[in-house]
PDB file of C-alpha atoms and ligand atoms in Angstrom:
ATOM      1  CA  MET A   1     159.754 132.957  52.210  1.00 38.00           C
ATOM      2  CA  SER A   2     162.538 135.606  52.420  1.00 38.00           C
ATOM      3  CA  GLN A   3     161.705 139.233  51.956  1.00 41.00           C
ATOM      4  CA  THR A   4     165.021 140.294  50.279  1.00 40.00           C
ATOM      5  CA  LYS A   5     164.940 143.601  48.431  1.00 42.00           C
ATOM      6  CA  ASP A   6     165.918 143.618  44.935  1.00 43.00           C
ATOM      7  CA  ALA A   7     166.219 146.838  42.877  1.00 45.00           C
ATOM      8  CA  SER A   8     164.994 145.545  39.555  1.00 57.00           C
ATOM      9  CA  PHE A   9     161.408 145.662  40.194  1.00 78.00           C
ATOM     10  CA  GLY A  10     158.599 147.327  38.651  1.00 92.00           C
ATOM     11  CA  VAL A  11     156.262 147.499  35.681  1.00 95.00           C
ATOM     12  CA  LYS A  12     157.391 147.027  31.997  1.00 95.00           C
ATOM     13  CA  VAL A  13     155.537 146.700  28.771  1.00 96.00           C
ATOM     14  CA  VAL A  14     157.031 144.127  26.371  1.00 97.00           C
ATOM     15  CA  GLU A  15     156.157 142.013  23.476  1.00 98.00           C
ATOM     16  CA  GLY A  16     154.414 138.857  24.321  1.00 98.00           C
ATOM     17  CA  ILE A  17     153.362 135.662  22.532  1.00 98.00           C
ATOM     18  CA  GLY A  18     151.964 136.589  19.138  1.00 98.00           C
ATOM     19  CA  GLY A  19     153.644 140.024  19.235  1.00 98.00           C
ATOM     20  CA  LEU A  20     150.736 141.098  21.787  1.00 98.00           C
ATOM     21  CA  PRO A  21     151.845 143.738  24.245  1.00 98.00           C
ATOM     22  CA  LYS A  22     152.083 142.541  27.727  1.00 98.00           C
ATOM     23  CA  VAL A  23     152.557 144.291  31.078  1.00 98.00           C
ATOM     24  CA  CYS A  24     155.142 142.520  33.344  1.00 97.00           C
ATOM     25  CA  LEU A  25     154.881 143.321  37.157  1.00 97.00           C
ATOM     26  CA  SER A  26     157.599 142.342  39.490  1.00 96.00           C
ATOM     27  CA  THR A  27     157.928 143.113  43.265  1.00 95.00           C
ATOM     28  CA  ALA A  28     161.090 143.862  45.263  1.00 90.00           C
ATOM     29  CA  TYR A  29     160.353 140.374  46.800  1.00 91.00           C
ATOM     30  CA  GLY A  30     160.649 138.344  43.710  1.00 93.00           C
ATOM     31  CA  SER A  31     156.986 137.773  42.779  1.00 96.00           C
ATOM     32  CA  GLU A  32     155.989 138.305  39.192  1.00 97.00           C
ATOM     33  CA  ALA A  33     152.782 138.640  37.190  1.00 98.00           C
ATOM     34  CA  GLU A  34     151.862 139.215  33.592  1.00 98.00           C
ATOM     35  CA  ILE A  35     148.893 140.962  31.950  1.00 98.00           C
ATOM     36  CA  TYR A  36     148.094 141.043  28.352  1.00 98.00           C
ATOM     37  CA  LEU A  37     146.439 144.135  27.065  1.00 98.00           C
ATOM     38  CA  PHE A  38     144.386 141.861  24.940  1.00 98.00           C
ATOM     39  CA  GLY A  39     141.519 141.226  27.152  1.00 98.00           C
ATOM     40  CA  ALA A  40     143.137 142.642  30.219  1.00 99.00           C
ATOM     41  CA  CYS A  41     144.008 138.991  30.829  1.00 98.00           C
ATOM     42  CA  LEU A  42     146.373 138.226  33.733  1.00 98.00           C
ATOM     43  CA  THR A  43     148.057 135.264  32.300  1.00 98.00           C
ATOM     44  CA  SER A  44     150.851 134.445  34.988  1.00 98.00           C
ATOM     45  CA  TRP A  45     151.338 134.965  38.679  1.00 98.00           C
ATOM     46  CA  LYS A  46     154.541 133.541  40.132  1.00 98.00           C
ATOM     47  CA  LEU A  47     155.764 133.600  43.683  1.00 96.00           C
ATOM     48  CA  GLU A  48     159.595 134.053  44.381  1.00 93.00           C
ATOM     49  CA  ASN A  49     159.929 130.362  43.696  1.00 94.00           C
ATOM     50  CA  GLY A  50     159.087 130.803  40.101  1.00 95.00           C
ATOM     51  CA  LYS A  51     156.052 128.453  40.146  1.00 95.00           C
ATOM     52  CA  ASP A  52     153.121 129.772  38.253  1.00 98.00           C
ATOM     53  CA  LEU A  53     149.868 129.464  40.152  1.00 98.00           C
ATOM     54  CA  LEU A  54     147.578 130.331  37.095  1.00 98.00           C
ATOM     55  CA  PHE A  55     147.085 128.056  34.136  1.00 98.00           C
ATOM     56  CA  ILE A  56     146.831 128.785  30.231  1.00 98.00           C
ATOM     57  CA  ARG A  57     145.193 126.006  28.089  1.00 98.00           C
ATOM     58  CA  PRO A  58     147.184 124.412  25.543  1.00 97.00           C
ATOM     59  CA  ASP A  59     144.566 125.452  23.164  1.00 97.00           C
ATOM     60  CA  ALA A  60     144.997 129.132  23.998  1.00 98.00           C
ATOM     61  CA  VAL A  61     145.610 131.318  20.971  1.00 98.00           C
ATOM     62  CA  PHE A  62     147.334 134.775  21.291  1.00 98.00           C
ATOM     63  CA  ASN A  63     146.242 136.071  17.870  1.00 98.00           C
ATOM     64  CA  GLY A  64     144.450 139.318  19.039  1.00 98.00           C
ATOM     65  CA  LYS A  65     141.138 137.994  18.018  1.00 96.00           C
ATOM     66  CA  LYS A  66     140.154 134.910  20.002  1.00 97.00           C
ATOM     67  CA  PRO A  67     140.013 135.267  23.641  1.00 98.00           C
ATOM     68  CA  ILE A  68     143.056 134.071  25.457  1.00 98.00           C
ATOM     69  CA  SER A  69     141.899 130.695  27.062  1.00 98.00           C
ATOM     70  CA  GLY A  70     143.737 130.815  30.492  1.00 98.00           C
ATOM     71  CA  GLY A  71     144.888 133.059  33.283  1.00 98.00           C
ATOM     72  CA  ILE A  72     142.039 135.454  34.250  1.00 98.00           C
ATOM     73  CA  PRO A  73     139.763 136.257  31.294  1.00 98.00           C
ATOM     74  CA  HIS A  74     137.100 139.098  32.005  1.00 98.00           C
ATOM     75  CA  CYS A  75     133.486 138.089  31.450  1.00 98.00           C
ATOM     76  CA  PHE A  76     131.737 141.362  30.615  1.00 98.00           C
ATOM     77  CA  PRO A  77     129.133 142.569  30.140  1.00 98.00           C
ATOM     78  CA  GLN A  78     127.765 139.213  29.833  1.00 98.00           C
ATOM     79  CA  PHE A  79     128.647 136.072  31.913  1.00 98.00           C
ATOM     80  CA  GLY A  80     128.082 132.910  30.118  1.00 96.00           C
ATOM     81  CA  PRO A  81     125.745 132.481  26.843  1.00 95.00           C
ATOM     82  CA  GLY A  82     123.165 135.173  25.984  1.00 95.00           C
ATOM     83  CA  PRO A  83     122.149 137.629  23.370  1.00 95.00           C
ATOM     84  CA  MET A  84     126.027 138.534  22.938  1.00 96.00           C
ATOM     85  CA  GLN A  85     128.890 136.130  22.265  1.00 96.00           C
ATOM     86  CA  GLN A  86     129.689 133.723  25.120  1.00 97.00           C
ATOM     87  CA  HIS A  87     131.122 135.607  28.190  1.00 98.00           C
ATOM     88  CA  GLY A  88     130.756 139.201  26.520  1.00 98.00           C
ATOM     89  CA  PHE A  89     133.243 141.135  24.482  1.00 98.00           C
ATOM     90  CA  ALA A  90     135.948 142.505  27.274  1.00 98.00           C
ATOM     91  CA  ARG A  91     137.938 139.261  26.832  1.00 98.00           C
ATOM     92  CA  ASN A  92     138.520 139.837  23.254  1.00 96.00           C
ATOM     93  CA  MET A  93     139.235 143.554  23.023  1.00 98.00           C
ATOM     94  CA  GLU A  94     142.544 145.386  23.681  1.00 98.00           C
ATOM     95  CA  TRP A  95     142.270 147.375  26.692  1.00 98.00           C
ATOM     96  CA  SER A  96     144.843 150.351  27.492  1.00 98.00           C
ATOM     97  CA  LEU A  97     147.330 150.865  30.090  1.00 98.00           C
ATOM     98  CA  LYS A  98     145.881 153.989  31.906  1.00 98.00           C
ATOM     99  CA  ASP A  99     148.276 154.100  34.811  1.00 96.00           C
ATOM    100  CA  SER A 100     151.278 152.279  36.366  1.00 95.00           C
ATOM    101  CA  GLN A 101     152.997 153.030  39.822  1.00 92.00           C
ATOM    102  CA  ASN A 102     155.288 151.515  42.425  1.00 90.00           C
ATOM    103  CA  ASN A 103     154.076 151.621  45.902  1.00 86.00           C
ATOM    104  CA  GLU A 104     157.042 150.766  47.949  1.00 86.00           C
ATOM    105  CA  GLY A 105     158.242 147.873  45.920  1.00 87.00           C
ATOM    106  CA  GLU A 106     154.675 146.809  44.903  1.00 93.00           C
ATOM    107  CA  PRO A 107     153.625 147.446  41.244  1.00 96.00           C
ATOM    108  CA  VAL A 108     150.174 148.738  40.567  1.00 97.00           C
ATOM    109  CA  VAL A 109     148.608 148.987  37.310  1.00 98.00           C
ATOM    110  CA  THR A 110     145.230 150.142  35.999  1.00 98.00           C
ATOM    111  CA  LEU A 111     144.057 148.940  32.394  1.00 98.00           C
ATOM    112  CA  GLU A 112     141.015 150.720  30.849  1.00 98.00           C
ATOM    113  CA  LEU A 113     138.412 149.741  28.391  1.00 99.00           C
ATOM    114  CA  LYS A 114     135.602 152.095  26.976  1.00 98.00           C
ATOM    115  CA  ASP A 115     132.825 151.486  24.295  1.00 98.00           C
ATOM    116  CA  ASP A 116     133.578 151.954  20.771  1.00 98.00           C
ATOM    117  CA  PRO A 117     131.869 151.068  17.604  1.00 98.00           C
ATOM    118  CA  TYR A 118     132.504 147.445  18.118  1.00 97.00           C
ATOM    119  CA  THR A 119     131.009 147.276  21.559  1.00 98.00           C
ATOM    120  CA  ARG A 120     128.164 149.472  20.566  1.00 98.00           C
ATOM    121  CA  SER A 121     127.316 146.966  17.716  1.00 97.00           C
ATOM    122  CA  MET A 122     126.472 144.645  20.625  1.00 97.00           C
ATOM    123  CA  TRP A 123     125.685 146.530  23.470  1.00 98.00           C
ATOM    124  CA  ASP A 124     124.829 150.156  22.720  1.00 98.00           C
ATOM    125  CA  PHE A 125     125.914 151.800  25.887  1.00 98.00           C
ATOM    126  CA  SER A 126     128.815 154.276  26.858  1.00 98.00           C
ATOM    127  CA  PHE A 127     130.819 152.627  29.637  1.00 99.00           C
ATOM    128  CA  GLN A 128     134.004 152.761  31.287  1.00 98.00           C
ATOM    129  CA  ALA A 129     135.820 149.690  32.763  1.00 99.00           C
ATOM    130  CA  LEU A 130     138.833 150.176  34.908  1.00 99.00           C
ATOM    131  CA  TYR A 131     140.905 146.982  36.175  1.00 98.00           C
ATOM    132  CA  LYS A 132     143.526 147.808  38.779  1.00 98.00           C
ATOM    133  CA  VAL A 133     146.012 145.086  39.742  1.00 98.00           C
ATOM    134  CA  THR A 134     148.379 145.209  42.546  1.00 98.00           C
ATOM    135  CA  LEU A 135     151.055 142.788  42.929  1.00 97.00           C
ATOM    136  CA  HIS A 136     152.212 141.960  46.343  1.00 96.00           C
ATOM    137  CA  SER A 137     154.933 139.480  47.671  1.00 95.00           C
ATOM    138  CA  GLU A 138     152.634 136.461  48.239  1.00 96.00           C
ATOM    139  CA  SER A 139     149.504 137.792  46.835  1.00 98.00           C
ATOM    140  CA  PHE A 140     147.748 140.032  44.109  1.00 98.00           C
ATOM    141  CA  SER A 141     144.599 142.199  44.573  1.00 98.00           C
ATOM    142  CA  THR A 142     142.252 143.272  41.639  1.00 98.00           C
ATOM    143  CA  ALA A 143     139.672 145.929  41.495  1.00 98.00           C
ATOM    144  CA  LEU A 144     137.327 145.982  38.851  1.00 98.00           C
ATOM    145  CA  SER A 145     135.005 149.203  38.364  1.00 98.00           C
ATOM    146  CA  ILE A 146     132.346 149.589  35.749  1.00 99.00           C
ATOM    147  CA  THR A 147     131.006 153.220  35.191  1.00 99.00           C
ATOM    148  CA  ASN A 148     127.945 154.111  33.269  1.00 99.00           C
ATOM    149  CA  THR A 149     129.074 157.170  31.307  1.00 98.00           C
ATOM    150  CA  ASP A 150     125.670 157.014  29.248  1.00 98.00           C
ATOM    151  CA  LYS A 151     122.527 159.043  29.397  1.00 98.00           C
ATOM    152  CA  LYS A 152     120.685 156.050  29.826  1.00 98.00           C
ATOM    153  CA  PRO A 153     120.702 153.229  32.416  1.00 98.00           C
ATOM    154  CA  PHE A 154     122.304 149.811  31.493  1.00 98.00           C
ATOM    155  CA  SER A 155     122.614 146.285  33.309  1.00 98.00           C
ATOM    156  CA  PHE A 156     125.124 143.987  32.839  1.00 98.00           C
ATOM    157  CA  THR A 157     126.583 140.558  34.404  1.00 98.00           C
ATOM    158  CA  THR A 158     130.294 139.799  34.943  1.00 98.00           C
ATOM    159  CA  ALA A 159     132.904 137.371  36.230  1.00 98.00           C
ATOM    160  CA  LEU A 160     136.509 136.919  36.512  1.00 98.00           C
ATOM    161  CA  HIS A 161     137.069 133.419  35.041  1.00 98.00           C
ATOM    162  CA  THR A 162     140.192 132.324  36.862  1.00 98.00           C
ATOM    163  CA  TYR A 163     142.272 129.211  35.708  1.00 98.00           C
ATOM    164  CA  PHE A 164     144.354 127.973  38.365  1.00 98.00           C
ATOM    165  CA  SER A 165     147.221 125.502  37.948  1.00 98.00           C
ATOM    166  CA  ALA A 166     145.976 122.254  39.771  1.00 98.00           C
ATOM    167  CA  SER A 167     146.208 118.543  39.721  1.00 98.00           C
ATOM    168  CA  ILE A 168     142.684 118.029  39.753  1.00 98.00           C
ATOM    169  CA  SER A 169     142.287 114.672  41.568  1.00 98.00           C
ATOM    170  CA  GLY A 170     143.743 116.599  44.697  1.00 98.00           C
ATOM    171  CA  VAL A 171     141.776 119.931  44.253  1.00 98.00           C
ATOM    172  CA  THR A 172     139.452 121.054  47.074  1.00 98.00           C
ATOM    173  CA  VAL A 173     137.548 124.138  47.751  1.00 98.00           C
ATOM    174  CA  GLU A 174     136.406 125.156  51.013  1.00 98.00           C
ATOM    175  CA  GLY A 175     133.794 127.859  52.078  1.00 98.00           C
ATOM    176  CA  LEU A 176     130.559 127.072  49.909  1.00 98.00           C
ATOM    177  CA  LYS A 177     128.482 124.958  52.271  1.00 98.00           C
ATOM    178  CA  GLY A 178     124.990 126.239  52.715  1.00 97.00           C
ATOM    179  CA  CYS A 179     125.289 128.234  49.417  1.00 97.00           C
ATOM    180  CA  LYS A 180     122.455 128.087  46.804  1.00 98.00           C
ATOM    181  CA  ALA A 181     123.741 126.222  43.901  1.00 98.00           C
ATOM    182  CA  LEU A 182     122.795 126.198  40.198  1.00 98.00           C
ATOM    183  CA  ASN A 183     124.191 122.974  38.870  1.00 98.00           C
ATOM    184  CA  LYS A 184     124.563 123.134  35.087  1.00 96.00           C
ATOM    185  CA  ASP A 185     125.404 119.386  34.751  1.00 95.00           C
ATOM    186  CA  PRO A 186     123.818 117.706  32.915  1.00 93.00           C
ATOM    187  CA  ASP A 187     121.999 120.518  31.065  1.00 92.00           C
ATOM    188  CA  PRO A 188     123.640 124.027  31.048  1.00 90.00           C
ATOM    189  CA  ALA A 189     120.369 125.490  29.719  1.00 90.00           C
ATOM    190  CA  ASN A 190     118.404 124.286  32.465  1.00 94.00           C
ATOM    191  CA  PRO A 191     120.539 124.355  35.734  1.00 96.00           C
ATOM    192  CA  ILE A 192     119.380 122.128  38.915  1.00 97.00           C
ATOM    193  CA  GLU A 193     118.622 124.339  41.930  1.00 97.00           C
ATOM    194  CA  GLY A 194     119.972 122.944  45.004  1.00 98.00           C
ATOM    195  CA  LYS A 195     121.917 123.761  48.236  1.00 98.00           C
ATOM    196  CA  GLU A 196     125.796 122.808  48.693  1.00 98.00           C
ATOM    197  CA  GLU A 197     126.007 120.476  51.613  1.00 98.00           C
ATOM    198  CA  ARG A 198     129.487 119.593  51.529  1.00 98.00           C
ATOM    199  CA  ASP A 199     132.207 121.335  53.500  1.00 98.00           C
ATOM    200  CA  VAL A 200     134.790 120.232  51.026  1.00 98.00           C
ATOM    201  CA  VAL A 201     133.915 120.431  47.218  1.00 98.00           C
ATOM    202  CA  THR A 202     136.112 117.932  45.030  1.00 98.00           C
ATOM    203  CA  PHE A 203     136.297 117.492  41.360  1.00 98.00           C
ATOM    204  CA  PRO A 204     135.666 113.730  40.697  1.00 97.00           C
ATOM    205  CA  GLY A 205     134.323 114.566  37.208  1.00 97.00           C
ATOM    206  CA  PHE A 206     132.597 117.166  35.181  1.00 97.00           C
ATOM    207  CA  VAL A 207     131.930 120.190  37.247  1.00 98.00           C
ATOM    208  CA  ASP A 208     130.021 123.572  36.204  1.00 98.00           C
ATOM    209  CA  CYS A 209     128.306 125.114  39.259  1.00 98.00           C
ATOM    210  CA  ILE A 210     127.083 128.655  40.113  1.00 98.00           C
ATOM    211  CA  TYR A 211     126.927 129.374  43.805  1.00 98.00           C
ATOM    212  CA  LEU A 212     124.858 132.208  44.778  1.00 98.00           C
ATOM    213  CA  GLY A 213     125.548 134.476  47.719  1.00 96.00           C
ATOM    214  CA  ALA A 214     128.918 132.727  48.181  1.00 97.00           C
ATOM    215  CA  SER A 215     131.247 133.412  50.903  1.00 95.00           C
ATOM    216  CA  ASN A 216     133.588 136.286  50.570  1.00 97.00           C
ATOM    217  CA  GLU A 217     136.487 134.027  51.395  1.00 98.00           C
ATOM    218  CA  LEU A 218     137.303 130.653  49.962  1.00 98.00           C
ATOM    219  CA  GLN A 219     140.250 128.224  50.363  1.00 98.00           C
ATOM    220  CA  LEU A 220     141.523 126.428  47.479  1.00 98.00           C
ATOM    221  CA  GLU A 221     143.814 123.387  47.720  1.00 98.00           C
ATOM    222  CA  ASN A 222     145.323 123.028  44.160  1.00 98.00           C
ATOM    223  CA  GLY A 223     146.399 119.350  44.570  1.00 98.00           C
ATOM    224  CA  LEU A 224     150.073 120.427  43.815  1.00 98.00           C
ATOM    225  CA  GLY A 225     150.647 121.247  47.474  1.00 97.00           C
ATOM    226  CA  ASP A 226     149.578 124.878  47.576  1.00 98.00           C
ATOM    227  CA  THR A 227     146.919 126.473  49.550  1.00 98.00           C
ATOM    228  CA  LEU A 228     145.460 129.574  48.259  1.00 98.00           C
ATOM    229  CA  THR A 229     142.864 132.028  49.874  1.00 98.00           C
ATOM    230  CA  ILE A 230     140.501 133.978  47.578  1.00 98.00           C
ATOM    231  CA  ARG A 231     138.829 136.749  49.191  1.00 98.00           C
ATOM    232  CA  ASN A 232     136.489 139.187  47.650  1.00 98.00           C
ATOM    233  CA  THR A 233     134.466 142.376  48.343  1.00 98.00           C
ATOM    234  CA  ASN A 234     131.215 142.647  46.263  1.00 98.00           C
ATOM    235  CA  TRP A 235     131.671 139.778  44.137  1.00 98.00           C
ATOM    236  CA  PRO A 236     128.387 138.042  45.334  1.00 98.00           C
ATOM    237  CA  ASP A 237     128.769 134.691  43.532  1.00 98.00           C
ATOM    238  CA  THR A 238     131.309 131.845  42.577  1.00 98.00           C
ATOM    239  CA  VAL A 239     131.515 129.697  39.889  1.00 98.00           C
ATOM    240  CA  LEU A 240     133.529 126.318  39.839  1.00 98.00           C
ATOM    241  CA  TRP A 241     134.475 124.706  36.501  1.00 98.00           C
ATOM    242  CA  ASN A 242     136.274 121.593  35.222  1.00 98.00           C
ATOM    243  CA  PRO A 243     135.353 120.405  32.007  1.00 98.00           C
ATOM    244  CA  HIS A 244     136.730 116.792  32.776  1.00 97.00           C
ATOM    245  CA  THR A 245     136.905 114.719  29.578  1.00 96.00           C
ATOM    246  CA  GLN A 246     135.340 117.323  27.350  1.00 96.00           C
ATOM    247  CA  MET A 247     139.012 118.647  27.389  1.00 98.00           C
ATOM    248  CA  GLU A 248     140.858 115.485  27.739  1.00 97.00           C
ATOM    249  CA  SER A 249     144.453 116.956  26.993  1.00 97.00           C
ATOM    250  CA  CYS A 250     144.280 119.376  29.970  1.00 98.00           C
ATOM    251  CA  TYR A 251     141.408 119.018  32.399  1.00 98.00           C
ATOM    252  CA  ARG A 252     143.654 117.434  35.070  1.00 98.00           C
ATOM    253  CA  ASP A 253     145.857 120.405  34.950  1.00 98.00           C
ATOM    254  CA  PHE A 254     143.438 123.259  36.023  1.00 98.00           C
ATOM    255  CA  VAL A 255     140.584 124.259  37.995  1.00 98.00           C
ATOM    256  CA  CYS A 256     138.504 127.518  37.602  1.00 98.00           C
ATOM    257  CA  VAL A 257     137.232 129.146  40.664  1.00 98.00           C
ATOM    258  CA  GLU A 258     135.522 132.413  39.621  1.00 98.00           C
ATOM    259  CA  ASN A 259     134.453 135.320  41.259  1.00 98.00           C
ATOM    260  CA  ALA A 260     131.110 136.322  39.555  1.00 98.00           C
ATOM    261  CA  GLN A 261     128.377 138.611  39.393  1.00 98.00           C
ATOM    262  CA  VAL A 262     125.685 136.445  37.955  1.00 97.00           C
ATOM    263  CA  GLY A 263     122.624 138.596  38.858  1.00 97.00           C
ATOM    264  CA  ARG A 264     122.225 141.624  36.757  1.00 98.00           C
ATOM    265  CA  VAL A 265     123.853 144.903  37.970  1.00 98.00           C
ATOM    266  CA  GLN A 266     121.767 147.850  37.213  1.00 98.00           C
ATOM    267  CA  LEU A 267     123.522 151.278  36.724  1.00 98.00           C
ATOM    268  CA  LYS A 268     121.959 154.526  36.105  1.00 98.00           C
ATOM    269  CA  PRO A 269     123.775 157.282  34.404  1.00 98.00           C
ATOM    270  CA  ASP A 270     127.164 158.389  36.335  1.00 98.00           C
ATOM    271  CA  GLN A 271     126.756 155.435  38.562  1.00 98.00           C
ATOM    272  CA  ALA A 272     129.616 152.851  39.183  1.00 98.00           C
ATOM    273  CA  TRP A 273     129.834 149.303  40.582  1.00 98.00           C
ATOM    274  CA  VAL A 274     133.221 148.105  42.107  1.00 98.00           C
ATOM    275  CA  ALA A 275     134.420 144.637  43.064  1.00 98.00           C
ATOM    276  CA  GLU A 276     137.722 143.623  44.505  1.00 98.00           C
ATOM    277  CA  GLN A 277     139.467 140.263  44.980  1.00 98.00           C
ATOM    278  CA  ASN A 278     142.734 139.292  46.712  1.00 98.00           C
ATOM    279  CA  ILE A 279     144.392 135.953  46.021  1.00 98.00           C
ATOM    280  CA  SER A 280     146.993 134.955  48.434  1.00 98.00           C
ATOM    281  CA  PHE A 281     149.295 132.134  48.768  1.00 95.00           C
ATOM    282  CA  THR A 282     148.896 130.640  52.476  1.00 87.00           C
TER     283      THR A 282
HETATM  284  O1  TA6 B   1     132.345 129.702  33.786  1.00 71.81           O
HETATM  285  C1  TA6 B   1     132.264 128.419  33.337  1.00 71.81           C
HETATM  286  C2  TA6 B   1     131.882 128.415  31.979  1.00 71.81           C
HETATM  287  O2  TA6 B   1     130.685 129.571  31.642  1.00 71.81           O
HETATM  288  C3  TA6 B   1     131.391 127.035  31.600  1.00 71.81           C
HETATM  289  O3  TA6 B   1     130.000 126.821  31.290  1.00 71.81           O
HETATM  290  C4  TA6 B   1     132.260 126.781  30.247  1.00 71.81           C
HETATM  291  O4  TA6 B   1     131.511 127.294  29.110  1.00 71.81           O
HETATM  292  C5  TA6 B   1     133.229 127.643  30.508  1.00 71.81           C
HETATM  293  O5  TA6 B   1     133.036 128.998  31.055  1.00 71.81           O
HETATM  294  C6  TA6 B   1     134.321 128.000  29.654  1.00 71.81           C
HETATM  295  O6  TA6 B   1     134.041 129.111  28.626  1.00 71.81           O
HETATM  296  P1  TA6 B   1     135.029 129.505  27.494  1.00 71.81           P
HETATM  297  O7  TA6 B   1     133.970 130.266  26.552  1.00 71.81           O
HETATM  298  O8  TA6 B   1     136.151 130.279  28.062  1.00 71.81           O
HETATM  299  O9  TA6 B   1     135.504 128.202  26.809  1.00 71.81           O
END
C-alpha cells in the first residue's frame, strides 16, 4: 500500500445516520474510521482501498435509544446478562468528545463517559470512562480506562464487542489453543467448561464461547481475503460469537471476536484500570 501524504486528513464531527453525531477520522495515508458518540461505537474502519473491515448488522438502529448493533459496541459495566440490562449501559449513552489531536498525520480522539442519574439508577457509583482511539495507516489502537471517582469501591466487567466483516464459511481464528473455554452452546445460562484443543477455530454453526486467559495476540482470517492481527494489553479474555441461523439474514457476513474482561475488576477509590488493543491489517 502506498504511503502518499494527503493534506485533507484529521478529525471532524458530522451528522451521521438518524442525525446522531459521528466523529470521522482520516489519516494522511487514506485510512478512515468513524465513531458515533452514541455508545462511543466505532462503526467503520477502512483502509486506503475503501473496504470496510467492520460490520454493521442490518437490524441496527440509529435512534439514540437502542445500542448500535455493529462496529465496536462497549459492554460496560457488565458483560452479558446480569442485574443490569444486557451488556450494561455504556453502549446506549451519548459519550462526549473530550479531546482530538493529529499526531503527524494520525488522528487521535478521546471520548468520555461519566455517571449521571441514569447510570446511578442502575449502578450507584461515580466513575469516569475514557476511550482513546488512534487511527494509523493500516491499523487502529484503542485504550479504555475506567477510573473509580467514588468514595467507595466498585467492580465491573467489560468487553469490546467487535463485529468484523466476514464470509463466515472461510473465517478462522488462531491463537486460542490451550485456553480454558466456557462454551455457551447449547445453554448460555450453564456454560460448559473445557479446553480449546484446536490450532484454528472455525465457524461451522452457532458459536458463543468465552476463552479465559487468552493470548494477547490473535490472527483472524475474515474469509474475504484479509488477515487481521488483534493484539491487546490487559484484556485477559476473548469471546467468539456467531449467531448462525438465529440471524438468518446476516450471520454469513460477520464474526464477533471480542476483547473481554469477564472476571470482575475491583477498583478502590481513585484507582484506574486500563486496557489497550491494536487491530492491524497484515
Ligand atoms: O458477546 C457475545 C454475546 O454476549 C452473545 O451471548 C450474544 O448475546 C451477543 O453477545 C449479542 O448481544 P446483543 O445484546 O448485542 O445482541
